[in-house]
mmCIF file of C-alpha atoms and ligand atoms in Angstrom:
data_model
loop_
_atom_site.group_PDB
_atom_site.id
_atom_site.type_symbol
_atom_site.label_atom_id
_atom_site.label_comp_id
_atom_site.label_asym_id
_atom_site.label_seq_id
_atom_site.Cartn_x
_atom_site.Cartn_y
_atom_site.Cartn_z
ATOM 1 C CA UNK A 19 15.105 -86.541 -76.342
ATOM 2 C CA UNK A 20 15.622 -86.828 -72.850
ATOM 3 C CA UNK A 21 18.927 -88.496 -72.219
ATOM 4 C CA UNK A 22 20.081 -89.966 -68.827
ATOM 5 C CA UNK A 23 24.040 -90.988 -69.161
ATOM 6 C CA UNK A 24 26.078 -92.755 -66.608
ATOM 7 C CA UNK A 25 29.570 -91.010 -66.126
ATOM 8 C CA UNK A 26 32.344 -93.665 -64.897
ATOM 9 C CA UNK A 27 35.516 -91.755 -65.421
ATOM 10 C CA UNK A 28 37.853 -94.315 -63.605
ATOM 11 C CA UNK A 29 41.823 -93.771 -62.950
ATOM 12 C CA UNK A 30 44.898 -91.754 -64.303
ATOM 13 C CA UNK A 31 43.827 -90.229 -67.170
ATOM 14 C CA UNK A 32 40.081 -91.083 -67.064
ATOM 15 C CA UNK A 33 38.692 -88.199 -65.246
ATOM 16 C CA UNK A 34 40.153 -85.835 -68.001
ATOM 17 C CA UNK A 35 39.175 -87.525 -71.101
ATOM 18 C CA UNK A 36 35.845 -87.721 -70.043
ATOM 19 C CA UNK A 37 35.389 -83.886 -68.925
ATOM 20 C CA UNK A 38 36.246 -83.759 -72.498
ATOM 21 C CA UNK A 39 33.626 -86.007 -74.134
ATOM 22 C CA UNK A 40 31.160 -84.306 -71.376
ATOM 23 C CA UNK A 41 32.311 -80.811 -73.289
ATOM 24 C CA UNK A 42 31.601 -82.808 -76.615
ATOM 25 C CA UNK A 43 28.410 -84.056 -75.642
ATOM 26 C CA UNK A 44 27.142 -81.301 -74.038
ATOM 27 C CA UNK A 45 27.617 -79.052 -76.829
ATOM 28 C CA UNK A 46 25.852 -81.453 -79.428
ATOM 29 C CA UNK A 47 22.617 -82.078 -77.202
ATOM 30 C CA UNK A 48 22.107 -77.942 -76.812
ATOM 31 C CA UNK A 49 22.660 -77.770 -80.502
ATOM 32 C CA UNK A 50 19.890 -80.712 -80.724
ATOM 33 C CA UNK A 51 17.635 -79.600 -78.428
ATOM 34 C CA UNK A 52 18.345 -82.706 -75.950
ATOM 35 C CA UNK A 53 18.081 -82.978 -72.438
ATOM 36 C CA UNK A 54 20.732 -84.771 -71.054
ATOM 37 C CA UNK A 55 21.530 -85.509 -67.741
ATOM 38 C CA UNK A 56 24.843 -86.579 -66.246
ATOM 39 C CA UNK A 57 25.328 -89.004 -63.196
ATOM 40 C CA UNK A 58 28.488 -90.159 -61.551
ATOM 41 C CA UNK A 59 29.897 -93.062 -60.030
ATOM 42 C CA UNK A 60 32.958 -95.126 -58.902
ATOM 43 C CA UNK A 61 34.694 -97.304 -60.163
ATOM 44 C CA UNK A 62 38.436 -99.078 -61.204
ATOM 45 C CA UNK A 63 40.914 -98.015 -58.070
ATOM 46 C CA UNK A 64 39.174 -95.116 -57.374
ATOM 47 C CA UNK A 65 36.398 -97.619 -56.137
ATOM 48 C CA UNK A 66 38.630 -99.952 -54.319
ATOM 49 C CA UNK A 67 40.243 -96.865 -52.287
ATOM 50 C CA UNK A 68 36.636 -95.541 -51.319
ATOM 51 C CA UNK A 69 34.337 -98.665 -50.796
ATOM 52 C CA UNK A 70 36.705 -101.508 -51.435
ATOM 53 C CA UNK A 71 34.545 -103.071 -54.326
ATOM 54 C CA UNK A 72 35.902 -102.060 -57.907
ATOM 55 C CA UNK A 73 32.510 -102.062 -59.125
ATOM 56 C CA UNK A 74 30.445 -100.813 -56.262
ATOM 57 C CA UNK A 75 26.440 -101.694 -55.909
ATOM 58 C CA UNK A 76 25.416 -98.128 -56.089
ATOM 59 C CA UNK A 77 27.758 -98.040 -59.649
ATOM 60 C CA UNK A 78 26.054 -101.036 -61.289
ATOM 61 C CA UNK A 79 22.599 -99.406 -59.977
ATOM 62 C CA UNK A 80 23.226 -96.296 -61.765
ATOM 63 C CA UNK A 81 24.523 -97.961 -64.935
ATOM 64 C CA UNK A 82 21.178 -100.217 -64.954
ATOM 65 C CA UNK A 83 18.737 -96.881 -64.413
ATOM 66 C CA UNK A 84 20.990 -95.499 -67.629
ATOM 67 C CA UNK A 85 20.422 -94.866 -70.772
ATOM 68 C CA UNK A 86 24.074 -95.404 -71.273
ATOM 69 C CA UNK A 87 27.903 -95.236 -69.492
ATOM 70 C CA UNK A 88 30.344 -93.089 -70.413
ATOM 71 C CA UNK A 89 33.687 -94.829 -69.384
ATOM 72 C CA UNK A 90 36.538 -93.453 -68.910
ATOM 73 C CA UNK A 91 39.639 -96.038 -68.206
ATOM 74 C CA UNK A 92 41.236 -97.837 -65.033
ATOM 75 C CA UNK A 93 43.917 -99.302 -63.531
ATOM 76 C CA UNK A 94 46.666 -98.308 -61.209
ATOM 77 C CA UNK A 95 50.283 -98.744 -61.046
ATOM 78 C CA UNK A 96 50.242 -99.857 -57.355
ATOM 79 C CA UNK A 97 48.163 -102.500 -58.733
ATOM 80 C CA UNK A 98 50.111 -103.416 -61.974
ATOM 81 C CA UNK A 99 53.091 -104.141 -59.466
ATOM 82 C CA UNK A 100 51.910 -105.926 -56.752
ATOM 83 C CA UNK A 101 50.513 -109.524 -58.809
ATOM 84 C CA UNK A 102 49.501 -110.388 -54.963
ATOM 85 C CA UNK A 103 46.789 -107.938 -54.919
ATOM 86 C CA UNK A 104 43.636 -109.466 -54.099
ATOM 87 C CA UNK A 105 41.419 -107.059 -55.803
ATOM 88 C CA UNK A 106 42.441 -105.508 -58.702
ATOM 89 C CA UNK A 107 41.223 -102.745 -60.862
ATOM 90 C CA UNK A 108 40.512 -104.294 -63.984
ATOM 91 C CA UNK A 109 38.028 -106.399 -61.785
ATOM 92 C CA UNK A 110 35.906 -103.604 -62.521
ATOM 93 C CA UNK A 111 35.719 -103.387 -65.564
ATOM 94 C CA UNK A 112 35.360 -106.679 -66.526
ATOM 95 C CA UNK A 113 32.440 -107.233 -63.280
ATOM 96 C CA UNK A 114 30.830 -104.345 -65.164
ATOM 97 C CA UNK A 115 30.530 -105.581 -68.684
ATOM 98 C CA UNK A 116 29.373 -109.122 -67.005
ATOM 99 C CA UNK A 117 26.647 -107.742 -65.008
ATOM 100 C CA UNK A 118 25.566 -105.875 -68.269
ATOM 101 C CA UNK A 119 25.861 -108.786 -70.418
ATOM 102 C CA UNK A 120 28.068 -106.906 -73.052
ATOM 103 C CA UNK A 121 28.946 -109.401 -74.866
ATOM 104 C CA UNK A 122 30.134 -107.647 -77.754
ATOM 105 C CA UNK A 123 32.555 -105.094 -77.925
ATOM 106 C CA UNK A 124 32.490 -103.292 -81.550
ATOM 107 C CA UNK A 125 35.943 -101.382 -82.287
ATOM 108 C CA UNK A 126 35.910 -99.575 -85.444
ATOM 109 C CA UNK A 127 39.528 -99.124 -86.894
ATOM 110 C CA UNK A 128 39.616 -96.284 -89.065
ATOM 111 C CA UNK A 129 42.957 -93.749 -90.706
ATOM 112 C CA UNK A 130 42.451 -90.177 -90.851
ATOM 113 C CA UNK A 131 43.883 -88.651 -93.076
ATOM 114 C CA UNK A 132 45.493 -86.006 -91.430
ATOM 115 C CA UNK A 133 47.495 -88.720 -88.731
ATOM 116 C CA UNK A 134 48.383 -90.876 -91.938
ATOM 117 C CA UNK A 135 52.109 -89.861 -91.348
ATOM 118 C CA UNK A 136 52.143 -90.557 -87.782
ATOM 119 C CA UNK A 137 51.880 -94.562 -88.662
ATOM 120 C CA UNK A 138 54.497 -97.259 -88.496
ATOM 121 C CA UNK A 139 53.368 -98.436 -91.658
ATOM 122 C CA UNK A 140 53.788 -96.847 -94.921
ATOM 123 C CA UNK A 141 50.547 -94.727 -96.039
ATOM 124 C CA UNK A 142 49.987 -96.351 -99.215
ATOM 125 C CA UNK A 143 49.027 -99.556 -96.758
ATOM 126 C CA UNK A 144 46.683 -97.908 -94.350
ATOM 127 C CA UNK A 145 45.595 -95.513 -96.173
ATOM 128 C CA UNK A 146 41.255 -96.601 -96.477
ATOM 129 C CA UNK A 147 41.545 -99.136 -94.214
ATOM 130 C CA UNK A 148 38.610 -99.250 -92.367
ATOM 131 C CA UNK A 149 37.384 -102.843 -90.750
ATOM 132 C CA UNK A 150 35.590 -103.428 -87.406
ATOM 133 C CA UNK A 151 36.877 -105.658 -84.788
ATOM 134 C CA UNK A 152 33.712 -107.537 -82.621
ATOM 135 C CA UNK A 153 35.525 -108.103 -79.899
ATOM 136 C CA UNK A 154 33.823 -110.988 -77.798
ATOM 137 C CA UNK A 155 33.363 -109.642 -74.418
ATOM 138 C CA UNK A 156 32.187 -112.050 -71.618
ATOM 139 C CA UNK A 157 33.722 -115.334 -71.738
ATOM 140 C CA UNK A 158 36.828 -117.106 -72.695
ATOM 141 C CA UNK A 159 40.254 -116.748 -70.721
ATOM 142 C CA UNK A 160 39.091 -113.497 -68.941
ATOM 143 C CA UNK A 161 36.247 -115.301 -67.450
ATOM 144 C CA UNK A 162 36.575 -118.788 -67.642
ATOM 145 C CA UNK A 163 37.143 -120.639 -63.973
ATOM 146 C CA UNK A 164 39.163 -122.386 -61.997
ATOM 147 C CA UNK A 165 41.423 -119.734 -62.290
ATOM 148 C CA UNK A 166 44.185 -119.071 -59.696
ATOM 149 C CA UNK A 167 47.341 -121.107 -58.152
ATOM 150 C CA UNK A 168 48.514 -124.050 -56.648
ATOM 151 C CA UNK A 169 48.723 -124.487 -53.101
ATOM 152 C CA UNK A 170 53.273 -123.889 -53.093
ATOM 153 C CA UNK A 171 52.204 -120.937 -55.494
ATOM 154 C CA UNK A 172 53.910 -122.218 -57.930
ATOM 155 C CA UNK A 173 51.524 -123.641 -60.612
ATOM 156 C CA UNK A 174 49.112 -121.230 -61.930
ATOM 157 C CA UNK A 175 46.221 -121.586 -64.163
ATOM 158 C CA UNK A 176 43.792 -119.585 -66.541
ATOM 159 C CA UNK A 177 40.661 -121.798 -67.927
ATOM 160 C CA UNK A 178 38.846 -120.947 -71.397
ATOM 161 C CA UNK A 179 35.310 -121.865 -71.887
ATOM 162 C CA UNK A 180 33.091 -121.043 -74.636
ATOM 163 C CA UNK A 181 29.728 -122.160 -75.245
ATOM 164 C CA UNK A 182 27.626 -122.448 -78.478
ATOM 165 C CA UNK A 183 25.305 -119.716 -77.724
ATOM 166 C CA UNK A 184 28.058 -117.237 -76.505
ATOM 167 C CA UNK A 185 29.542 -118.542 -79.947
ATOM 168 C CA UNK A 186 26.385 -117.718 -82.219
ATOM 169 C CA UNK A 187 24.990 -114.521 -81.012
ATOM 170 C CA UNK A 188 28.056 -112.418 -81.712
ATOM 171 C CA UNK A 189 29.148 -114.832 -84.983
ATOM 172 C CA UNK A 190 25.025 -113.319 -86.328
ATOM 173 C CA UNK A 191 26.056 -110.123 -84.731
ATOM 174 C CA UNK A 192 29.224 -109.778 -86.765
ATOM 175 C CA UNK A 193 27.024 -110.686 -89.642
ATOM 176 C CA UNK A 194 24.217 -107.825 -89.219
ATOM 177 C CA UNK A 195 27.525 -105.797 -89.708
ATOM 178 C CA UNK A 196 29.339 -107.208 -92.400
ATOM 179 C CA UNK A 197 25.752 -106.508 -94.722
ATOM 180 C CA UNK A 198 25.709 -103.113 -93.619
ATOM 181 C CA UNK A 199 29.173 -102.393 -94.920
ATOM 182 C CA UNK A 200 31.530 -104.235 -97.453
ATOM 183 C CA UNK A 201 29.974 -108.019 -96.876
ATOM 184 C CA UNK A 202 33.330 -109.729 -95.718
ATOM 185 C CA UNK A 203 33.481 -111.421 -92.390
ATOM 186 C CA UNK A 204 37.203 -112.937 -90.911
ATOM 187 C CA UNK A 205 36.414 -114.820 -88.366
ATOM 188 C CA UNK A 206 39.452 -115.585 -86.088
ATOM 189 C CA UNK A 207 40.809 -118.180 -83.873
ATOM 190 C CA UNK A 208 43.679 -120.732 -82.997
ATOM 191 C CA UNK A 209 41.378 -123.848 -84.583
ATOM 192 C CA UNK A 210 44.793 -125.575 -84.621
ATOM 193 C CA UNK A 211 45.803 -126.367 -81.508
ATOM 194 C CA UNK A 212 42.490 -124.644 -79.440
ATOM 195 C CA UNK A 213 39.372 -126.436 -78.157
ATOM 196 C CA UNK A 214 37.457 -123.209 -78.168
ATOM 197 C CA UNK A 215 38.637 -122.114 -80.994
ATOM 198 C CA UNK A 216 37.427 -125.268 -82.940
ATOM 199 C CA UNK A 217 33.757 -124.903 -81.138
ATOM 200 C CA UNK A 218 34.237 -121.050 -82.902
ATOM 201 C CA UNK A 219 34.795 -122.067 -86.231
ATOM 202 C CA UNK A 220 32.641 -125.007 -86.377
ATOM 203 C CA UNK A 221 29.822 -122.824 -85.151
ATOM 204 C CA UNK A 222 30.748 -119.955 -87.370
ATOM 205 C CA UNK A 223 31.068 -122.763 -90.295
ATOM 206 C CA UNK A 224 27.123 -123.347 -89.715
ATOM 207 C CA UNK A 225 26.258 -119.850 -89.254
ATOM 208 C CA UNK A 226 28.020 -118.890 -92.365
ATOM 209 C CA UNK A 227 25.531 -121.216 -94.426
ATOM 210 C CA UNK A 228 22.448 -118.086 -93.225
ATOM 211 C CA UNK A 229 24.488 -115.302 -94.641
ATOM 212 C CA UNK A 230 25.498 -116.448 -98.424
ATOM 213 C CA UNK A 231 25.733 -113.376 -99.836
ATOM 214 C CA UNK A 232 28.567 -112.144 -97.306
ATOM 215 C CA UNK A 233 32.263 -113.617 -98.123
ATOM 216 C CA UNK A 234 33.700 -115.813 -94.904
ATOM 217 C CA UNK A 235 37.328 -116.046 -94.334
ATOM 218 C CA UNK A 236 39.120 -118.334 -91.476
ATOM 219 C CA UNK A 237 41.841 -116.787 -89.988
ATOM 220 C CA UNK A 238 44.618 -117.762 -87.505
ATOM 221 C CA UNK A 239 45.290 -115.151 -84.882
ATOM 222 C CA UNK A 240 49.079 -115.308 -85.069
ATOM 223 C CA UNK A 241 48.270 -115.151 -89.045
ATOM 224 C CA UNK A 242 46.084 -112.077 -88.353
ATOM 225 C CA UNK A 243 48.395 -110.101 -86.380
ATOM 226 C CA UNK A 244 50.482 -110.488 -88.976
ATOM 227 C CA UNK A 245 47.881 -109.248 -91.666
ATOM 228 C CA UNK A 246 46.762 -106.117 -89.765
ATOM 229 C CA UNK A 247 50.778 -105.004 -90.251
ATOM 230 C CA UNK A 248 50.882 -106.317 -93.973
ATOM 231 C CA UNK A 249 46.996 -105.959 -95.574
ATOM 232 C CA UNK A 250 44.644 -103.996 -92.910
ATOM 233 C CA UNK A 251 42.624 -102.739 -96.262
ATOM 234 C CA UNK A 252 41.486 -107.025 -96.480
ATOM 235 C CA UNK A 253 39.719 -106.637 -93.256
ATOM 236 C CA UNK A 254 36.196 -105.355 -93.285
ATOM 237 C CA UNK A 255 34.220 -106.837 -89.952
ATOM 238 C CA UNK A 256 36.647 -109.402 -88.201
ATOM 239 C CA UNK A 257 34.978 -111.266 -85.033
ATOM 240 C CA UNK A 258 37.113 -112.953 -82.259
ATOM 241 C CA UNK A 259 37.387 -114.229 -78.801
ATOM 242 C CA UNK A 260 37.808 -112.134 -75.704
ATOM 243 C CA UNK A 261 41.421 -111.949 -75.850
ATOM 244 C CA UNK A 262 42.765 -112.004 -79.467
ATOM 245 C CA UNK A 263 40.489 -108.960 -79.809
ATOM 246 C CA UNK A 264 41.569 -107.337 -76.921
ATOM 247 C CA UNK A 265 45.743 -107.716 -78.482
ATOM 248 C CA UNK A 266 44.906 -107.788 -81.776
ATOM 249 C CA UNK A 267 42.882 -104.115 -81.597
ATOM 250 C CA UNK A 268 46.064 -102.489 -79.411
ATOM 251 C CA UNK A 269 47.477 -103.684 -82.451
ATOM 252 C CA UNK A 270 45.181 -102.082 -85.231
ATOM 253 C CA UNK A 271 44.992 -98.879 -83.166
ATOM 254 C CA UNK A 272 48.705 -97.702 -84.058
ATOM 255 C CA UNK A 273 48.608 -98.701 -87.384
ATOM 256 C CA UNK A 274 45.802 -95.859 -87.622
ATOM 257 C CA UNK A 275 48.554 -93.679 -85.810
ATOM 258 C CA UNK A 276 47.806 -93.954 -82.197
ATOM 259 C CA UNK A 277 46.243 -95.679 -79.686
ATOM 260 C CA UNK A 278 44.596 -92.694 -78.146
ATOM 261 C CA UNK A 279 42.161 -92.568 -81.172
ATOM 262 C CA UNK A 280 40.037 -95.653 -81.299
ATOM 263 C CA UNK A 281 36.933 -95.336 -79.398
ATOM 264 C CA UNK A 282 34.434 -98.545 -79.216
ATOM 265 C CA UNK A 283 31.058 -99.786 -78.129
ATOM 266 C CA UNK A 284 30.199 -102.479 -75.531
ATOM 267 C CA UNK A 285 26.376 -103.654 -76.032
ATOM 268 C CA UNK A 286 24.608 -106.977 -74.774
ATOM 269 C CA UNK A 287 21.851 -107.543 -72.726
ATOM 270 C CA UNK A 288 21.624 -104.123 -70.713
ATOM 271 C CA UNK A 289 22.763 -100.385 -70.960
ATOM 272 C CA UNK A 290 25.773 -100.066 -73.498
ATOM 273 C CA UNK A 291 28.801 -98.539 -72.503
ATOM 274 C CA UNK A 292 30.914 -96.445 -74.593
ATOM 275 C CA UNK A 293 34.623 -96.330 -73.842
ATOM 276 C CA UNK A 294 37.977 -95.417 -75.194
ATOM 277 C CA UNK A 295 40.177 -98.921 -76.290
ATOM 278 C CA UNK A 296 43.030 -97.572 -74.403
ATOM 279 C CA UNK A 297 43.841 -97.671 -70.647
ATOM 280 C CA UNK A 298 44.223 -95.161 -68.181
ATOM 281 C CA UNK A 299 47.825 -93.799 -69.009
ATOM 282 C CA UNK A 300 49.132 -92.998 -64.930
ATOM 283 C CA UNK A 301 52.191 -91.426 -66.220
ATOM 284 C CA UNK A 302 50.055 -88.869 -67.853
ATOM 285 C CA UNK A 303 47.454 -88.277 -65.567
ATOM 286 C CA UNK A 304 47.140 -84.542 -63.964
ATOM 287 C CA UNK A 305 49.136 -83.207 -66.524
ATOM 288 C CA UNK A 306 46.511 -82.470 -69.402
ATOM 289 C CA UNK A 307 48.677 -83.835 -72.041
ATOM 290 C CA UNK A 308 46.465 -87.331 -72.439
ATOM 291 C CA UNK A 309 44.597 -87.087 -76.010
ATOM 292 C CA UNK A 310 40.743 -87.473 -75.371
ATOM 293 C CA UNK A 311 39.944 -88.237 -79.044
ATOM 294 C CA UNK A 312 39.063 -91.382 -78.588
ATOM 295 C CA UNK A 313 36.767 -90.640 -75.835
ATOM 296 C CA UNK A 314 34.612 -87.898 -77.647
ATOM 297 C CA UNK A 315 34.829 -90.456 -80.361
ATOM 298 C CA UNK A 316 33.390 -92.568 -78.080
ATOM 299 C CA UNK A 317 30.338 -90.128 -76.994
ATOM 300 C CA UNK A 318 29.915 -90.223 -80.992
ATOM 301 C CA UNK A 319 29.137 -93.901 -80.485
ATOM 302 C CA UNK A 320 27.131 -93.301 -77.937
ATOM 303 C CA UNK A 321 24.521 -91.177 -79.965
ATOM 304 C CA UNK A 322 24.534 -92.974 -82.607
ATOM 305 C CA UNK A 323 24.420 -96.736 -80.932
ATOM 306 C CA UNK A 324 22.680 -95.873 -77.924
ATOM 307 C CA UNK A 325 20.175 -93.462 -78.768
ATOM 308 C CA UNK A 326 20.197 -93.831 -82.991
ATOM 309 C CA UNK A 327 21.115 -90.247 -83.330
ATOM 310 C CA UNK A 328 23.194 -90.723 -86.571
ATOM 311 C CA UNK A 329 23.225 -86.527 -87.303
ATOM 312 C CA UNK A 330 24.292 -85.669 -83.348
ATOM 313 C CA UNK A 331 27.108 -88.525 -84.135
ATOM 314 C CA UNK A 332 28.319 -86.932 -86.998
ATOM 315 C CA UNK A 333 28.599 -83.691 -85.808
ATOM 316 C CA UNK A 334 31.111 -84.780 -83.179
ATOM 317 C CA UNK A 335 33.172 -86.709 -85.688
ATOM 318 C CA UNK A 336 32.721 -83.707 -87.968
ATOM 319 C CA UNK A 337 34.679 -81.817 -85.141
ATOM 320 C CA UNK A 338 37.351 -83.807 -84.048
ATOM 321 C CA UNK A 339 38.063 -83.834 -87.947
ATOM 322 C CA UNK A 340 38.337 -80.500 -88.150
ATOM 323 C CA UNK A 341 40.412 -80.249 -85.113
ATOM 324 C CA UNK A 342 42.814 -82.666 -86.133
ATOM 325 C CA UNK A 343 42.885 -80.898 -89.571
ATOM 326 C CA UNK A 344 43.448 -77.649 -88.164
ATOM 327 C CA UNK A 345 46.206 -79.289 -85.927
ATOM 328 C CA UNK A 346 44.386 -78.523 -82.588
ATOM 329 C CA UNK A 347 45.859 -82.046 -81.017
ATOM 330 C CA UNK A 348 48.025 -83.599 -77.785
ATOM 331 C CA UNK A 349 51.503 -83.919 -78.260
ATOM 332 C CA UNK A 350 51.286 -88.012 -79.129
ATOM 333 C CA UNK A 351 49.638 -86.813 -82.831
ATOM 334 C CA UNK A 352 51.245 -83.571 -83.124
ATOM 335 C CA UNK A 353 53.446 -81.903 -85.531
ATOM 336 C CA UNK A 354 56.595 -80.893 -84.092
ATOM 337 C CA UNK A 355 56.023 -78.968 -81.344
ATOM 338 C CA UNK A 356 52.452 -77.519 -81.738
ATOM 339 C CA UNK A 357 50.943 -79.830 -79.136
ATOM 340 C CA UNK A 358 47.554 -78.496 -77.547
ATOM 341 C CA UNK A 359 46.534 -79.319 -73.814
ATOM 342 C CA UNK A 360 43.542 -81.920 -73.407
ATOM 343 C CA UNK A 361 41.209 -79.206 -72.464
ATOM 344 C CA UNK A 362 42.559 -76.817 -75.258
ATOM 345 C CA UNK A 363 41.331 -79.770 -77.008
ATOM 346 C CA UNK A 364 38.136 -80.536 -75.957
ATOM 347 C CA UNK A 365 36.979 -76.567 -75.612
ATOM 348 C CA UNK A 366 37.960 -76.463 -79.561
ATOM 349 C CA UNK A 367 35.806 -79.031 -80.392
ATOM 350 C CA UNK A 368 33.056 -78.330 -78.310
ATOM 351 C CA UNK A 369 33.266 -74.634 -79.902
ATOM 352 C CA UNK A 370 33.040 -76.076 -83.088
ATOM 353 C CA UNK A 371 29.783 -78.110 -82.464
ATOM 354 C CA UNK A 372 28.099 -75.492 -81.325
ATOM 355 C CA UNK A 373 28.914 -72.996 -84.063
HETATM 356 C C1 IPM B 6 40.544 -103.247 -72.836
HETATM 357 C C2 IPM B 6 41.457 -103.311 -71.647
HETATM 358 C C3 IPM B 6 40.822 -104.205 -70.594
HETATM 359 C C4 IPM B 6 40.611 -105.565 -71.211
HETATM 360 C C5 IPM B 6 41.613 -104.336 -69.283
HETATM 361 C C6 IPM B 6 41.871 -103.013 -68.645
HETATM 362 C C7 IPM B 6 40.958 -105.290 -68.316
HETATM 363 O O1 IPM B 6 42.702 -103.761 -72.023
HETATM 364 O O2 IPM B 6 39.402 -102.808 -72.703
HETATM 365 O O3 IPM B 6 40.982 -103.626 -73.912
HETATM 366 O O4 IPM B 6 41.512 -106.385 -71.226
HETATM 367 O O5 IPM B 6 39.526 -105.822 -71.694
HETATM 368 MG MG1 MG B 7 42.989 -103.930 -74.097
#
């Protein structure tokens, strides 16, 4: 297959974790026999310091002629401390995955068993857990307008808006899932005190009524917070708004034993992008400590979402297995002190493809 893949490395870490997935991705399509073809482009801080747009023209151009985007993560401190800024990093991002239309944002939360005893949690509770968060992507809080401040500056405001259709395509979506795997779907809201949230549940109340041979449970966010700590084995696909899916999978992620594991999938209307859940880590970057599992996870994704290349999927998970079972890992999963560099990293596991 002839693969065309949009690189968007980003800030801080970003540029390093990707190399790594490149390595990873690389490897797999010579082993194939794929053609692949890397193209860069701006965007996050990066963009605002060259062109002044976080999600430059020429960006979104490349990401439409794609087959897919590789992203890497962004956001800068300058920006996290100055709430004046005007434009802002994470503009980016989120510009991007409107102008796509990815409106779903699949997380899969999964232990390995080798980074069982790096959890908070005791093993015998995450131990097999394995549930998928559908993260809604394009509406609610992060969206929703007005947005901004009173004239004095001293009233702000955020505005949620969901509508039925944003409501039903990913409630079917999360479906689709839940019958290819263990036929439970949580839905999850704040129906008790949130308009939206009640629009959710009575459209996902409806919907439910299509799928009768998949179990529904209603779910509270605070309650679900809660439930990833006490019971993540209960969860098999949960669905959610924009922003309880963006806490709530921070959340899941360190149960598994760290956040620089959990690679998703953004797909919607146009080219999917594959991208690490965490963010881009400034106090690391340059220093090739940052763990870049979670991208070549994420290029893992990629084949097998993007392009249905289930075998070329496997092979990278098969390798970032082995590497973590061999103990070839950044210090934030290591064993005492026999941490490996992020390139030390990604070399091993590219090796390992290719043998
Ligand atoms: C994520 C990130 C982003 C989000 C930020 C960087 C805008 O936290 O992908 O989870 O909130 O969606
Ligand atoms: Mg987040």
């Amino acid at each position: 297959m002839k693969l065309n893949i949009a690189v968007l490395a980003g800030d801080g870490i970003g540029p390093e974790i990707i190399a790594e997935a490149l390595k990873a991705t690389q490897a797999v399509a010579t082993k194939f026999g794929h053609e692949i073809s890397f193209e860069e482009a701006l965007v996050g801080a990066c963009a605002i310091d060259a062109t002044g747009n976080p999600y430059p023209t020429e960006t979104h151009e490349l990401c439409m002629r794609s087959d897919a985007v590789l992203f890497g993560a962004i956001g800068a401190p300058k920006y996290d401390n100055d709430p004046a800024a005007k434009v802002r990093p994470e503009q980016g991002l989120l510009a991007m995955r409107k102008q796509l239309g990815l409106y779903a944002n699949l997380r899969p939360v999964t232990t390995f068993p080798s980074l069982i005893h790096q959890s908070p949690l005791r093993a015998d509770l995450v131990e097999g857990a394995d549930f998928m968060c559908i993260r809604e992507l394009t509406g609610g809080l992060y969206f929703g307008r007005p947005q901004g401040r009173s004239e004095d500056g001293n009233t702000a405001y955020d505005t949620c808006i969901y509508t039925r259709e944003e409501i039903e395509r990913i409630i079917h979506l999360a479906y689709t899932y839940a019958r290819q795997r263990r036929k439970k779907v949580t839905v999850v809201d704040k129906a008790n005190v949130l308009a939206t949230s009640r629009l959710w549940r009575q459209v996902a109340q409806e919907i439910e009524k299509e799928y009768p041979d998949v179990e529904t449970e209603y779910m509270f966010v605070d309650n679900a917070a809660m439930r990833i700590i006490q019971w993540p084995k209960s969860f098999d696909v949960m669905v959610t708004e924009n922003m309880f899916g963006d806490i709530l999978t921070d959340e899941a992620s360190v149960i598994t034993g760290s956040l620089g594991m959990l690679p998703s999938a953004s797909i919607g209307l146009h080219t999917s992008v594959f991208e690490p859940i965490h963010g881009s880590y400034p106090q690391a970057a340059g220093k090739n400590i940052a763990n870049p599992l979670a991208t070549i996870l994420s290029a893992a994704l990629m084949f097998e979402y993007a392009f249905g290349l289930m075998e070329e999927g496997k092979a990278i998970r098969n390798a970032v297995d082995a590497s973590m079972e061999a103990g070839i890992v950044t210090e934030d999963i290591a064993q005492a002190d026999k941490a490996y560099s992020t390139t030390a990293v990604g070399d091993w596991i590219a090796d390992y493809i290719q043998q």
